[in-house]
């Protein structure tokens, strides 16, 4: 593995909307004034989400070396090692070197350090981004969180090398007799070069014993030499004369395996025996030219064939006539500097008879030819190599699927456009384009169809974006466009409207008619930013707004978007400290049995009392807590706190706790419930867990298994917001719920809307048929209560009875309702 640091400018600009810039911004946001490094907790705990799989955490020990403290699942696969708390040196050397160098540079600079690592695994060349984030720990010392992720294409290095080489490569396995003595060999691997040199098809050579004969390696002399090499463990080289060919054999031994390289040195032998014979018949173009006049004195057949000039034409020409005019001066300077022997320090362009250009390397030596001072020159045509290099360079800057420019190329062109337009204060437009409904195509038709659709989209984009403008694929179904000319907002808007119409027209792919839409976010320099990263970030914010507005539209960046993003970042920071500082508390809303007019349970509701902003609505902070990964520890705290409080209540009062879908993904939910019940001593029969239908939208089988495990504990399961989703009835068939909660939206208009009455009646009837308790939420008036009682609803909750109250007021609520029920009796 090799590691190369990116230039400073590249570090700032690279893959702005991938994981690397996200982690950079998190590191920078966590850096407090006056401190050299941010705290580990602020950068690495609770907010990484899926990125945690790509993180390896390292710390320095007393001896000054690094230890691996934790690794994510992706990193464990990369390392092929799942161990924690081990020295960095215990890892494979290529990974250890890459991680160690990145960490050392990050510590030396006290800054995030981005490196690129190339490694060869099983013959595949892979490229990885490695971002080291130095932090300090409150326990002392420095912790380095290092992000690792593969990017770019990969190719099989060994296959490329072995298939491209003209040399023969074979592997032989030694066969031993009953006494353990080597007596024969079997061919276990060979390339096409070996097949060609041994004059047999690969199928006839593979697994063949040398004792079976049939090729030049099978002679008694050769076999004996190979046996000697196996016995003494040394390698060797020797030549084989066979028919009209001369072969050179190189042998390396490792145990009972022999690696053989076979080279055809027939031409070399002939060259040694006769310069003239070599010159005339050499497959490599060769000539002799006069050292002073540069006239051709002689050319071989290969040169005549390769360049297309007749021999007579060649001998009337000078070197200058096969040089492009723009290289005359450079050729002349090079000839003045050559000595008796030379080879190209660079490749040159030569002109063939048909006017086409080739790229060549030249190798020569001074010779006397027919009494004249000259140079014998051999030509190596590297035109195909240069084309291959150009293709590789193209691949490095273009997307492999669509052949559109990739993110790196896009950012380079955007920077160039900004630099050109900066002096004249001209505008550059950045458009972020995202397909609408593309996921539906992948889900319905499969990824191969999705790939063909992306190619078709790329063709439409390529046709729509012309001139100095550029379109690129950033990844997935996300594209970006640079409008490099001086663009007005109206022009950018009109272009975006046309592009949305173009991309939204139906696609006919393999006989299937597909329809997707497009959403576009626009940022204009210099008002929306004068750097590549600012414009791309702001265009992405505008795209998010376009998607939020339903898609199929374009939106310009507005400063309010940036303010909302900052507000979100502030809330993330405050949430992390809120959990650590104990700012959360539980309130409890009574669940009232309609028939008995008594409280038979409470729903626990999370509240956040911010030290400066006061009470913050759960609707604001719960989604953020889910996004940053805080909901799992927060949910476990709610379970413990609610169960501990309920254990103080009368034995017939239940406690209901809401669960987030994110808690199911943690796969620790069942253990958290068991722990909360054990810690509080609460009976499982008194615990009710409320879920929403989103639990069923992903990993359904796994989540159903968790629900069944919870039911086996004796815990009740309730479906919240019943009737508002897409498939609520099918979920009742998937799992035997104990309770369904009628959403407040149906209860609100019971007295005014007959359709709400019909829905409540249907749900209540469904509950009775399935022996499931029905609970109505949001009951605020006596009319609503009368309707619910008449329709057979079992339980209610809402402001008519009580808002959610702190734990200290529960006893008073129970007393109040107990008295009321007694008076009613």
Coordinates of C-alpha atoms in Angstrom, one line a residue, residues 169-172 250-254 257-261:
X169 CA 5.1 -17.5 -17.0
X170 CA 4.6 -20.9 -15.5
X171 CA 4.2 -22.5 -12.1
X172 CA 5.3 -26.1 -11.6
X250 CA 14.6 -18.3 -15.4
X251 CA 13.7 -20.5 -12.4
X252 CA 12.8 -19.5 -8.8
X253 CA 12.1 -22.1 -6.1
X254 CA 9.8 -21.7 -3.1
X257 CA 6.8 -24.9 -6.2
X258 CA 8.9 -23.5 -9.1
X259 CA 8.2 -20.2 -10.9
X260 CA 9.4 -20.2 -14.4
X261 CA 9.8 -17.3 -16.8

